[in-house]
Each structure stands twice: as C-alpha cells, then as structure tokens.
Short mmCIF file of C-alpha atoms in Angstrom, two decimals:
data_model
loop_
_atom_site.label_atom_id
_atom_site.label_comp_id
_atom_site.label_asym_id
_atom_site.label_seq_id
_atom_site.Cartn_x
_atom_site.Cartn_y
_atom_site.Cartn_z
CA MET A 1 0.04 -0.03 -0.05
CA GLU A 2 1.10 3.37 -0.52
CA GLU A 3 2.91 5.22 2.04
CA THR A 4 2.41 9.05 1.86
CA ILE A 5 3.02 12.02 4.22
CA GLU A 6 -0.59 12.90 4.55
CA ASP A 7 -3.52 10.47 4.38
CA PRO A 8 -6.56 11.42 2.13
CA PRO A 9 -9.92 12.02 3.61
CA THR A 10 -11.93 9.01 4.04
CA SER A 11 -15.16 7.94 5.63
CA ALA A 12 -16.08 4.80 7.66
CA VAL A 13 -19.78 4.93 6.43
CA VAL A 14 -21.09 2.33 3.96
CA LEU A 15 -21.53 4.26 0.77
CA ASP A 16 -24.20 3.86 -1.88
CA HIS A 17 -23.87 4.57 -5.55
CA CYS A 18 -26.01 7.75 -5.59
CA HIS A 19 -22.90 9.88 -6.43
CA PHE A 20 -20.82 7.36 -8.69
CA SER A 21 -22.00 9.34 -11.86
CA GLN A 22 -20.39 12.69 -11.26
CA VAL A 23 -17.20 11.84 -12.39
CA ILE A 24 -16.58 9.29 -15.49
CA PHE A 25 -13.63 7.25 -15.99
CA ASN A 26 -12.40 6.77 -19.72
CA SER A 27 -10.31 4.53 -21.62
CA VAL A 28 -10.00 1.94 -18.75
CA GLU A 29 -8.28 -1.27 -19.92
CA LYS A 30 -9.53 -4.59 -19.12
CA PHE A 31 -5.93 -5.45 -17.57
CA TYR A 32 -2.72 -3.51 -16.98
CA VAL A 33 0.97 -5.05 -17.24
CA PRO A 34 2.66 -5.22 -14.13
CA GLY A 35 5.98 -3.23 -13.61
CA GLY A 36 4.82 -0.04 -15.65
CA ASP A 37 3.20 3.03 -14.90
CA ILE A 38 -0.45 3.48 -15.62
CA THR A 39 -2.43 6.65 -16.49
CA CYS A 40 -6.16 7.18 -15.21
CA TYR A 41 -8.22 9.34 -17.50
CA TYR A 42 -11.43 10.72 -16.25
CA THR A 43 -14.19 13.61 -16.90
CA VAL A 44 -15.85 15.83 -14.40
CA THR A 45 -19.54 16.40 -15.18
CA GLN A 46 -21.20 19.73 -14.71
CA HIS A 47 -22.83 18.57 -11.44
CA PHE A 48 -19.60 18.25 -9.64
CA ILE A 49 -16.89 20.81 -8.69
CA PRO A 50 -13.58 19.39 -7.92
CA ARG A 51 -11.74 20.78 -4.64
CA ARG A 52 -8.30 20.84 -3.42
CA LYS A 53 -8.17 17.62 -1.27
CA ASP A 54 -10.15 15.41 -3.78
CA TRP A 55 -8.25 12.00 -4.79
CA ILE A 56 -8.49 9.15 -6.95
CA GLY A 57 -7.88 5.85 -5.62
CA ILE A 58 -7.25 2.12 -6.50
CA PHE A 59 -9.71 -0.10 -4.75
CA ARG A 60 -10.15 -3.80 -4.64
CA VAL A 61 -13.62 -4.96 -6.09
CA GLY A 62 -16.14 -5.60 -3.23
CA TRP A 63 -14.84 -2.60 -1.23
CA LYS A 64 -17.35 -1.22 1.31
CA THR A 65 -15.80 1.99 2.74
CA THR A 66 -13.23 4.36 1.43
CA ARG A 67 -10.88 3.43 3.91
CA GLU A 68 -9.97 0.34 1.94
CA TYR A 69 -8.07 1.93 -0.74
CA TYR A 70 -4.72 0.29 -1.91
CA THR A 71 -3.09 3.31 -3.34
CA PHE A 72 -4.17 6.79 -4.23
CA MET A 73 -3.18 10.09 -5.97
CA TRP A 74 -4.11 13.72 -5.44
CA VAL A 75 -6.09 15.43 -8.39
CA THR A 76 -4.88 18.42 -10.13
CA LEU A 77 -7.17 21.39 -9.90
CA PRO A 78 -7.53 23.16 -13.40
CA VAL A 79 -6.63 26.80 -13.79
CA ASP A 80 -9.98 27.76 -15.66
CA PRO A 81 -12.80 25.50 -13.95
CA ASN A 82 -15.20 26.50 -16.99
CA SER A 83 -12.80 25.52 -19.72
CA GLU A 84 -13.36 22.31 -21.78
CA SER A 85 -9.83 21.05 -20.89
CA ALA A 86 -10.68 21.40 -17.15
CA LYS A 87 -13.20 18.46 -17.54
CA GLN A 88 -10.91 16.13 -19.07
CA GLN A 89 -8.25 15.05 -16.48
CA GLU A 90 -5.77 12.47 -15.72
CA VAL A 91 -3.39 11.19 -12.99
CA GLN A 92 -0.54 8.88 -13.14
CA PHE A 93 0.16 6.00 -10.81
CA LYS A 94 3.77 4.71 -10.57
CA ALA A 95 4.55 1.20 -11.06
CA TYR A 96 6.05 0.45 -7.49
CA TYR A 97 2.86 1.33 -5.91
CA LEU A 98 0.51 -0.77 -8.01
CA PRO A 99 -0.79 -4.14 -6.79
CA LYS A 100 1.11 -7.32 -7.61
CA ASP A 101 -1.72 -9.87 -7.54
CA ASP A 102 -4.35 -10.62 -10.29
CA GLU A 103 -7.22 -9.53 -8.45
CA TYR A 104 -9.88 -7.26 -9.81
CA TYR A 105 -9.57 -3.45 -8.94
CA GLN A 106 -11.26 -0.14 -9.92
CA PHE A 107 -10.54 3.38 -9.97
CA CYS A 108 -12.78 5.51 -7.67
CA TYR A 109 -12.94 9.48 -7.34
CA VAL A 110 -13.25 10.67 -3.48
CA ASP A 111 -13.94 14.11 -2.69
CA GLN A 112 -12.56 15.85 0.29
CA ASP A 113 -15.51 14.85 2.39
CA GLY A 114 -14.80 11.43 1.84
CA VAL A 115 -17.63 10.88 -0.63
CA VAL A 116 -17.34 8.84 -3.65
CA ARG A 117 -18.17 10.57 -6.86
CA GLY A 118 -17.26 8.13 -9.75
CA ALA A 119 -16.10 4.57 -10.10
CA SER A 120 -14.50 2.80 -13.01
CA VAL A 121 -15.08 -0.86 -14.46
CA PRO A 122 -12.90 -3.55 -12.92
CA PHE A 123 -9.59 -4.30 -14.26
CA GLN A 124 -6.57 -6.53 -13.51
CA PHE A 125 -2.83 -6.33 -13.18
CA ARG A 126 -1.14 -9.51 -15.32
CA PRO A 127 1.25 -9.85 -17.84
CA GLU A 128 0.37 -9.89 -21.54
CA ASN A 129 1.34 -13.16 -23.23
CA GLU A 130 0.25 -15.74 -25.46
CA GLU A 131 -0.65 -17.97 -22.80
CA ASP A 132 -2.81 -15.62 -21.11
CA ILE A 133 -4.36 -14.90 -24.49
CA LEU A 134 -5.28 -18.40 -25.05
CA VAL A 135 -6.76 -18.71 -21.52
CA VAL A 136 -8.91 -15.67 -22.00
CA THR A 137 -10.27 -16.89 -25.27
CA THR A 138 -11.57 -20.18 -23.34
CA GLN A 139 -15.31 -20.68 -23.49
CA GLY A 140 -15.72 -20.50 -19.70
CA GLU A 141 -13.81 -17.58 -19.25
CA VAL A 142 -15.53 -15.63 -21.93
CA GLU A 143 -18.88 -16.54 -20.47
CA GLU A 144 -17.79 -15.24 -17.18
CA ILE A 145 -16.62 -11.94 -18.55
CA GLU A 146 -19.63 -11.67 -20.90
CA GLN A 147 -21.62 -12.30 -17.49
CA HIS A 148 -19.39 -9.77 -15.73
CA ASN A 149 -19.85 -7.26 -18.52
CA LYS A 150 -23.85 -7.75 -18.50
CA GLU A 151 -23.77 -7.06 -14.78
CA LEU A 152 -21.58 -4.19 -15.08
CA CYS A 153 -23.91 -2.73 -18.11
CA LYS A 154 -26.90 -3.43 -15.94
CA GLU A 155 -25.10 -1.79 -12.68
CA ASN A 156 -24.25 1.18 -15.24
CA LYS A 157 -27.57 1.57 -16.36
CA GLU A 158 -28.81 1.57 -12.90
CA LEU A 159 -26.28 4.44 -12.02
CA LYS A 160 -27.48 6.32 -15.08
CA ASP A 161 -31.05 5.96 -13.83
CA SER A 162 -30.06 6.89 -10.48
CA CYS A 163 -28.02 9.77 -11.85
CA VAL A 164 -31.02 11.13 -13.72
CA SER A 165 -33.22 10.65 -10.60
CA LEU A 166 -30.60 12.37 -8.40
CA GLN A 167 -30.38 15.30 -11.11
CA GLU A 168 -34.05 15.69 -10.76
CA GLN A 169 -33.95 15.64 -6.98
CA ASN A 170 -31.01 18.03 -6.99
CA SER A 171 -33.00 20.43 -9.17
CA ASP A 172 -35.93 20.04 -6.99
CA MET A 173 -33.61 20.67 -3.91
CA GLN A 174 -32.06 23.45 -5.60
CA ALA A 175 -35.50 25.00 -6.11
CA LYS A 176 -36.50 24.22 -2.43
CA LEU A 177 -33.12 25.72 -1.33
CA GLN A 178 -33.87 28.96 -3.39
CA LYS A 179 -37.33 29.14 -1.90
CA LYS A 180 -35.81 28.51 1.53
CA GLN A 181 -33.12 31.41 1.16
CA GLU A 182 -35.97 33.64 -0.03
CA GLU A 183 -37.97 32.81 2.86
CA LEU A 184 -35.01 33.27 5.07
CA GLU A 185 -34.31 36.66 3.54
CA THR A 186 -37.98 37.58 4.03
CA LEU A 187 -37.75 36.35 7.82
CA MET A 188 -34.26 38.36 8.15
CA SER A 189 -35.89 41.48 6.80
CA ILE A 190 -39.01 40.75 9.21
CA ASN A 191 -36.55 40.24 12.08
CA LYS A 192 -34.69 43.29 11.17
CA LYS A 193 -37.90 45.49 11.31
CA LEU A 194 -38.82 43.81 14.30
CA GLU A 195 -35.69 44.54 16.09
CA GLN A 196 -35.91 48.23 15.08
CA THR A 197 -39.32 48.35 16.27
CA MET A 198 -38.18 46.93 19.66
CA LYS A 199 -35.31 49.33 19.73
CA GLU A 200 -37.83 52.34 19.11
CA GLN A 201 -40.35 50.61 21.75
CA LYS A 202 -37.36 50.24 24.37
CA ASP A 203 -36.48 54.03 23.82
CA CYS A 204 -40.08 54.98 24.12
CA TRP A 205 -40.34 52.93 27.16
CA GLU A 206 -37.04 54.39 28.71
CA THR A 207 -38.40 57.94 28.01
CA GLU A 208 -41.99 57.14 29.61
CA LEU A 209 -39.98 55.66 32.59
CA LEU A 210 -37.80 58.88 32.96
CA GLN A 211 -40.96 60.85 32.80
CA LEU A 212 -42.73 58.77 35.55
CA LYS A 213 -39.53 59.19 37.53
CA GLU A 214 -39.61 62.87 37.22
CA GLN A 215 -43.45 62.91 37.95
CA ASN A 216 -42.64 60.75 41.09
CA GLN A 217 -40.08 63.18 42.29
CA LYS A 218 -42.29 65.97 41.57
CA MET A 219 -45.26 64.36 43.35
CA SER A 220 -42.87 63.61 46.29
CA SER A 221 -41.81 67.31 46.49
CA GLU A 222 -45.47 68.35 46.36
CA ASN A 223 -46.26 65.81 49.15
CA GLU A 224 -43.68 67.33 51.40
CA LYS A 225 -45.07 70.90 50.49
CA MET A 226 -48.61 69.74 51.41
CA GLY A 227 -47.29 68.36 54.68
CA VAL A 228 -45.53 71.71 55.60
CA ARG A 229 -48.74 73.37 54.51
CA VAL A 230 -50.87 71.16 56.82
CA ASP A 231 -48.60 71.62 59.60
CA GLN A 232 -49.01 75.51 59.16
CA LEU A 233 -52.84 75.14 58.78
CA GLN A 234 -52.70 73.05 62.15
CA ALA A 235 -50.68 76.00 63.84
CA GLN A 236 -53.10 78.47 62.31
CA LEU A 237 -56.11 76.40 63.71
CA SER A 238 -54.35 76.28 67.18
CA THR A 239 -54.11 80.08 67.10
CA GLN A 240 -57.61 80.49 65.90
CA GLU A 241 -58.78 78.36 68.79
CA LYS A 242 -57.03 80.31 71.29
CA GLU A 243 -58.36 83.35 69.75
CA MET A 244 -61.88 81.85 69.99
CA GLU A 245 -61.34 80.81 73.56
CA LYS A 246 -60.56 84.49 74.39
CA LEU A 247 -63.70 85.66 72.29
CA VAL A 248 -65.65 83.10 74.29
CA GLN A 249 -64.30 84.29 77.53
CA GLY A 250 -64.86 88.14 76.48
CA VAL A 251 -68.67 87.12 75.52
CA GLN A 252 -68.99 85.63 78.80
CA ASP A 253 -67.57 88.62 80.64
CA LYS A 254 -69.87 90.91 78.63
CA THR A 255 -72.88 88.46 79.67
CA GLU A 256 -71.80 88.78 83.20
CA GLN A 257 -71.73 92.66 83.04
CA LEU A 258 -75.06 92.56 81.28
CA GLU A 259 -76.25 90.66 84.18
CA HIS A 260 -74.81 92.98 86.64
CA LEU A 261 -76.28 95.95 84.81
CA GLU A 262 -79.78 94.32 84.87
CA LYS A 263 -79.47 93.87 88.56
CA GLU A 264 -78.34 97.27 89.10
CA ASN A 265 -81.31 98.48 86.98
CA GLY A 266 -83.57 96.76 88.84
CA GLN A 267 -82.29 98.21 92.02
CA LEU A 268 -82.45 101.59 90.21
CA PHE A 269 -85.94 100.95 89.33
CA LEU A 270 -86.95 100.09 92.94
CA SER A 271 -85.16 103.09 94.16
CA LEU A 272 -87.03 105.18 91.45
CA THR A 273 -90.42 103.83 92.58
CA GLU A 274 -89.39 104.92 96.15
CA GLN A 275 -88.27 108.45 95.06
CA ASP A 276 -90.69 109.70 92.78
CA GLN A 277 -89.06 112.87 91.65
CA ASN A 278 -85.16 111.97 92.33
CA PHE A 279 -83.38 113.51 89.29
CA ASP A 280 -79.95 111.86 90.05
CA LEU A 281 -81.52 108.49 89.96
CA SER A 282 -83.31 109.46 86.83
CA LYS A 283 -80.02 110.47 85.22
CA ARG A 284 -78.31 107.30 86.59
CA LEU A 285 -81.01 105.33 84.95
CA SER A 286 -80.64 107.27 81.56
CA GLU A 287 -76.96 106.55 81.68
CA ASN A 288 -77.42 102.97 82.51
CA LYS A 289 -79.65 102.53 79.67
CA ILE A 290 -77.22 104.19 77.22
CA ILE A 291 -74.59 101.93 78.68
CA TYR A 292 -76.58 98.78 78.59
CA SER A 293 -77.45 99.55 75.00
CA ALA A 294 -73.92 100.01 73.93
CA LEU A 295 -72.96 96.86 75.78
CA GLN A 296 -75.70 95.05 74.19
CA LYS A 297 -74.47 96.22 70.68
CA GLU A 298 -70.96 95.18 71.72
CA LYS A 299 -72.01 91.72 72.64
CA GLU A 300 -73.98 91.23 69.24
CA ARG A 301 -70.72 92.71 67.56
CA MET A 302 -68.70 90.05 69.52
CA GLU A 303 -71.23 87.33 68.63
CA LYS A 304 -70.82 87.96 64.89
CA GLU A 305 -67.01 88.10 65.30
CA ASN A 306 -67.51 84.54 66.94
CA ASP A 307 -69.52 83.35 64.25
CA LEU A 308 -67.33 84.39 61.61
CA LEU A 309 -64.58 82.52 63.64
CA LYS A 310 -66.31 79.26 63.83
CA ARG A 311 -66.73 79.56 59.73
CA GLU A 312 -63.12 80.06 59.45
CA ASN A 313 -62.11 77.28 61.97
CA SER A 314 -64.59 74.95 60.26
CA ARG A 315 -63.07 75.59 56.73
CA LEU A 316 -59.16 75.20 58.60
CA LEU A 317 -60.64 72.00 60.03
CA SER A 318 -61.64 70.68 56.73
CA TYR A 319 -58.00 70.71 55.56
CA THR A 320 -56.82 68.49 58.40
CA GLY A 321 -59.76 66.20 58.27
CA LEU A 322 -61.10 67.19 61.95
CA ASN A 323 -64.57 67.81 63.00
CA TYR A 324 -65.98 70.76 64.77
CA ASP A 325 -67.77 68.80 67.26
CA SER A 326 -64.54 67.01 68.38
CA LEU A 327 -63.19 70.40 69.90
CA PRO A 328 -62.79 70.34 73.63
CA TYR A 329 -65.20 73.38 74.00
CA GLN A 330 -68.42 74.71 72.56
CA VAL A 331 -69.41 78.48 72.04
CA PRO A 332 -72.06 79.53 74.01
CA THR A 333 -75.28 80.57 72.30
CA SER A 334 -75.83 84.08 71.16
CA ASP A 335 -79.15 84.24 73.29
CA GLN A 336 -78.22 84.88 77.03
CA GLY A 337 -81.48 84.79 79.11
CA GLY A 338 -83.40 86.75 76.58
CA LEU A 339 -81.42 89.81 76.47
CA ARG A 340 -81.41 90.40 72.70
CA GLN A 341 -85.12 90.20 72.65
CA ASN A 342 -85.48 93.01 75.51
CA PRO A 343 -82.30 95.02 76.00
CA GLY A 344 -84.10 97.43 78.10
CA LEU A 345 -85.41 97.07 81.86
CA VAL A 346 -87.41 93.84 82.91
CA TYR A 347 -90.57 95.65 83.94
CA GLY A 348 -90.22 98.80 81.87
CA ASN A 349 -89.70 102.19 83.49
CA PRO A 350 -92.83 103.68 85.16
CA TYR A 351 -91.29 107.25 84.68
CA SER A 352 -90.39 106.99 81.09
CA GLY A 353 -93.14 109.34 80.38
CA ILE A 354 -91.81 111.82 82.48
CA GLN A 355 -88.26 111.45 81.49
CA GLU A 356 -89.19 111.60 77.85
CA SER A 357 -90.89 115.06 78.32
CA SER A 358 -88.18 116.37 80.64
CA ALA A 359 -85.23 114.98 79.10
CA PRO A 360 -84.67 117.72 76.55
CA SER A 361 -84.62 120.29 79.37
CA LEU A 362 -82.49 118.37 81.67
CA LEU A 363 -79.89 117.10 79.16
CA SER A 364 -77.95 118.43 76.20
CA ILE A 365 -78.50 115.94 73.28
CA LYS A 366 -76.03 115.12 70.42
CA LYS A 367 -76.65 112.84 67.51
CA CYS A 368 -74.33 110.03 66.11
CA PRO A 369 -72.93 111.15 62.74
CA THR A 370 -73.34 107.86 61.25
CA CYS A 371 -76.82 106.49 62.26
CA LYS A 372 -78.34 109.83 63.60
CA SER A 373 -78.97 108.28 66.92
CA ASP A 374 -79.40 110.56 70.11
CA PHE A 375 -76.99 110.62 72.99
CA PRO A 376 -76.65 112.72 76.21
CA ASP A 377 -74.04 115.30 75.89
CA ASP A 378 -72.44 114.04 79.06
CA PHE A 379 -72.05 110.52 77.70
CA PHE A 380 -71.40 111.42 73.99
CA ASP A 381 -67.73 111.00 74.20
CA HIS A 382 -67.69 108.11 76.45
CA THR A 383 -70.23 105.96 74.36
CA LEU A 384 -69.54 107.05 70.82
CA GLU A 385 -66.45 105.03 70.37
CA GLN A 386 -68.43 101.99 71.66
CA HIS A 387 -71.34 102.87 69.50
CA MET A 388 -68.94 103.41 66.37
CA GLN A 389 -67.41 99.82 66.90
CA THR A 390 -71.02 98.30 66.69
CA LEU A 391 -71.44 100.15 63.45
CA SER A 392 -68.09 98.73 61.79
CA LEU A 393 -66.82 95.12 60.81
CA ASN A 394 -63.19 94.27 61.88
CA CYS A 395 -61.33 91.55 59.83
CA PRO A 396 -59.83 89.03 62.47
CA ILE A 397 -56.95 88.29 60.42
CA CYS A 398 -55.56 91.53 59.26
CA ASP A 399 -57.60 94.22 61.68
CA LYS A 400 -59.05 95.87 58.55
CA THR A 401 -62.30 97.99 59.39
CA PHE A 402 -65.31 97.83 57.12
CA PRO A 403 -68.59 99.86 57.52
CA ALA A 404 -71.37 97.71 58.52
CA LYS A 405 -73.22 98.63 55.42
CA GLU A 406 -70.50 96.81 53.46
CA LYS A 407 -70.79 93.51 55.00
CA GLN A 408 -70.56 91.55 51.76
CA ILE A 409 -67.25 93.51 50.90
CA PHE A 410 -65.99 92.39 54.53
CA GLU A 411 -67.08 88.58 53.98
CA ASP A 412 -65.35 88.62 50.55
CA HIS A 413 -62.03 90.11 52.25
CA VAL A 414 -62.08 87.51 54.98
CA PHE A 415 -62.68 84.66 52.36
CA CYS A 416 -59.37 86.18 50.27
CA HIS A 417 -57.37 85.30 53.45
CA THR A 418 -58.06 81.46 52.83
CA LEU A 419 -57.00 81.20 49.32
#
C-alpha cells in the first residue's frame, strides 16, 4: 500500500451508488501489465466541482468504505474550471505503488468529504502473453467475462437512471433551497424590522420611565410641601382656637356685665319707685340705659365675630380632616337669658313718660354722625367710640375695618385670606 506523508480524507460509512456518476472514468483497460506506470483518464461532469483535497484511489472490487483503498493520487485542480480541458483530467500511478496480484480492481474518485463521486469498470494487473491470451479465449472465461460485462452494463444503466433521478432531485432541492433562501431573506427582513421596532419601543419605554421618575419626584416634593402646609394650617387652627377661647371668654364677661347691669337696673327701678322725683336717679337710669344699649351692641358684634371665627375654623378643620364637634369646648349660644329680645328694663320704666318729656330740658342731646342716634352730651364722648364699633366690621386676620353696610365686601375680604 502506498505510504504518503498525508493520508487522504476517507469515511467509515458504507456508501451507496447515488453519487458515482458525477465523475466518469474513460479508456479503462481490462488489464494492465505489471511493472509499468498507468494513466487514469476521467471526466468531471457539470454537476460536480473539484476541490483541493479530492483524490483518486485504486480499490479492490468488493470494497465497502473509502478507507479500503490500496493506493491513491491527489487530483490536480484546473486553472480555469469552466474550460473544456478542465473537464478532461488525468492522473498517473507509479509502477512500484501498484498491486502485484491478479485480483480485480477499479478506480474511484473521492472528494475531500470522503464521498465517492465516480467509479470505473473493474480491471486486472497481469502480464500480456500468448498463454494468457489463450486462457482468455476459453469458453468458460468468455462466458464469465460476458456475464460480468452484463452485470456491469446493468449496474451502469442503474447508475445512469439513479443519476437522472438524483439530478431531478437535485433540481428540486435547488428550487427548494432557493425558496428557503427567499423565505430566510424575508424572515431576516422581518426580524430586522422587529428589532428596529423593539429598539424604538425600548427607547419609548425608557423615555416614559424617565418621565414617570420625574413625576414621582415632583409628587414627592408636592407631598412634602402639602405636609408643611398642613402643619401651618394646624398651627393656624391652634391660634384660631386660642383666639376663639378669648372671644368666648369676652362674651362670657360681657354677659356677666349685662347681668350685673340688669341687677343694678332693677335696683335703680326700685329706688325710682321709692323716690318719685329724684333727678339723680333718673339721670343714673338714663346713663345705665345708654351703657346697657352700648354693651348689648358690643355683645352682638362679638357674637358676629364669634360666628365668623367658627366658619373660619370649620374651613381650616376641613383641611386637616377634623370635625368641629370634636373640639374640647363649645361656643355659648348668642341668646343669653333673652337679653337680645328685650335689652331694656325687665318691667319697663314707670317714669319713662316723665323722663321723655323732661329729657330735652334736663340733658343736652347730640346725634351720632353715622346713624343719627341721640346721645346725652355728658355721655357722648364716652359711648360714641363703643357705638361706632358696633357700626363697623373688623377683619379677624389683618384688623382691617369695614362699615357695617359693606358686609358683603367684608365677607369677601375675609374669604380671600383662605385662598
């Protein structure tokens, strides 16, 4: 067997004859004389393209795999694969590598993947002499050779039919391959579009995520501001509660003063019934009536302020979620013992007729510049300030004063402080 530096590519797989017609061997002798070089002629069909590691081996007939070669030679690649000379090729086997027995052998073309692409008819290595010629011409040998030729022709026909079928299958496979390539290109185009869409969607999602993060930070900042605002409103509510307590205490003090004046008025009434013509008591009684009237109006003013503060507190409590009924105290009602219904004497003044007829002569009368009410000259300066307060509305937040007739403007002004 030939000893080479590099072994050819072979395969341990048992091969069929489906590819044997892609390389055709030409001018193969029935026998070759031992001791001389032999030349192998072959033709490459259009369905096969030679490659650098292709080789031609001599195999003993009956081989099963390409590993069973006796000797081999590398094929020579043509310079121009499309030329006519490139299809007609040859290799030469040296005599000292050839078999020495008289067994039947054949040429086989094997590609670099270990697949047989063509096989020749069988031949022998034996001397050419007269004895051999006589032996060949014997009837039995002739019949055997003819039988062998028939088998080879039959096998060749089968190989040609198989080649045609394989060519048709190859054409179908080429068409399917072309179709698959087109489908692959379509899928690659769709995949590219999907990747672009996913990239755009990803960029959109990243932008939306960034916007959501910014909105979250903004909401957190606004929540902190609202928390500070709630603390401020709670502090303001606490201050208003304290002011409300002071006003309630002031109302209670005014009520006590009114009760005290009622008692004093009753005592004066009794004294006036005992002293029919006592001028000092009449003057004192008139004084108390004016003071009582002024205090009654002051009480009404404070009750209005108290009602305003209750509305303001209710509004502030709505920001903090509290309820006015949950406060630790309640503002007393504005009606204290029916004083508003009858701010004068309980039983009336029995000398009112005398006083009314004699008042102009006993006291100097002055009129209020706003409401034109009458006031004694001796008490004008003392009671005018209290009387003017009853005719004005004071803002509980900024202490701004409004005339009583501008009540709607006053309420709008107070409401603006809540915005």
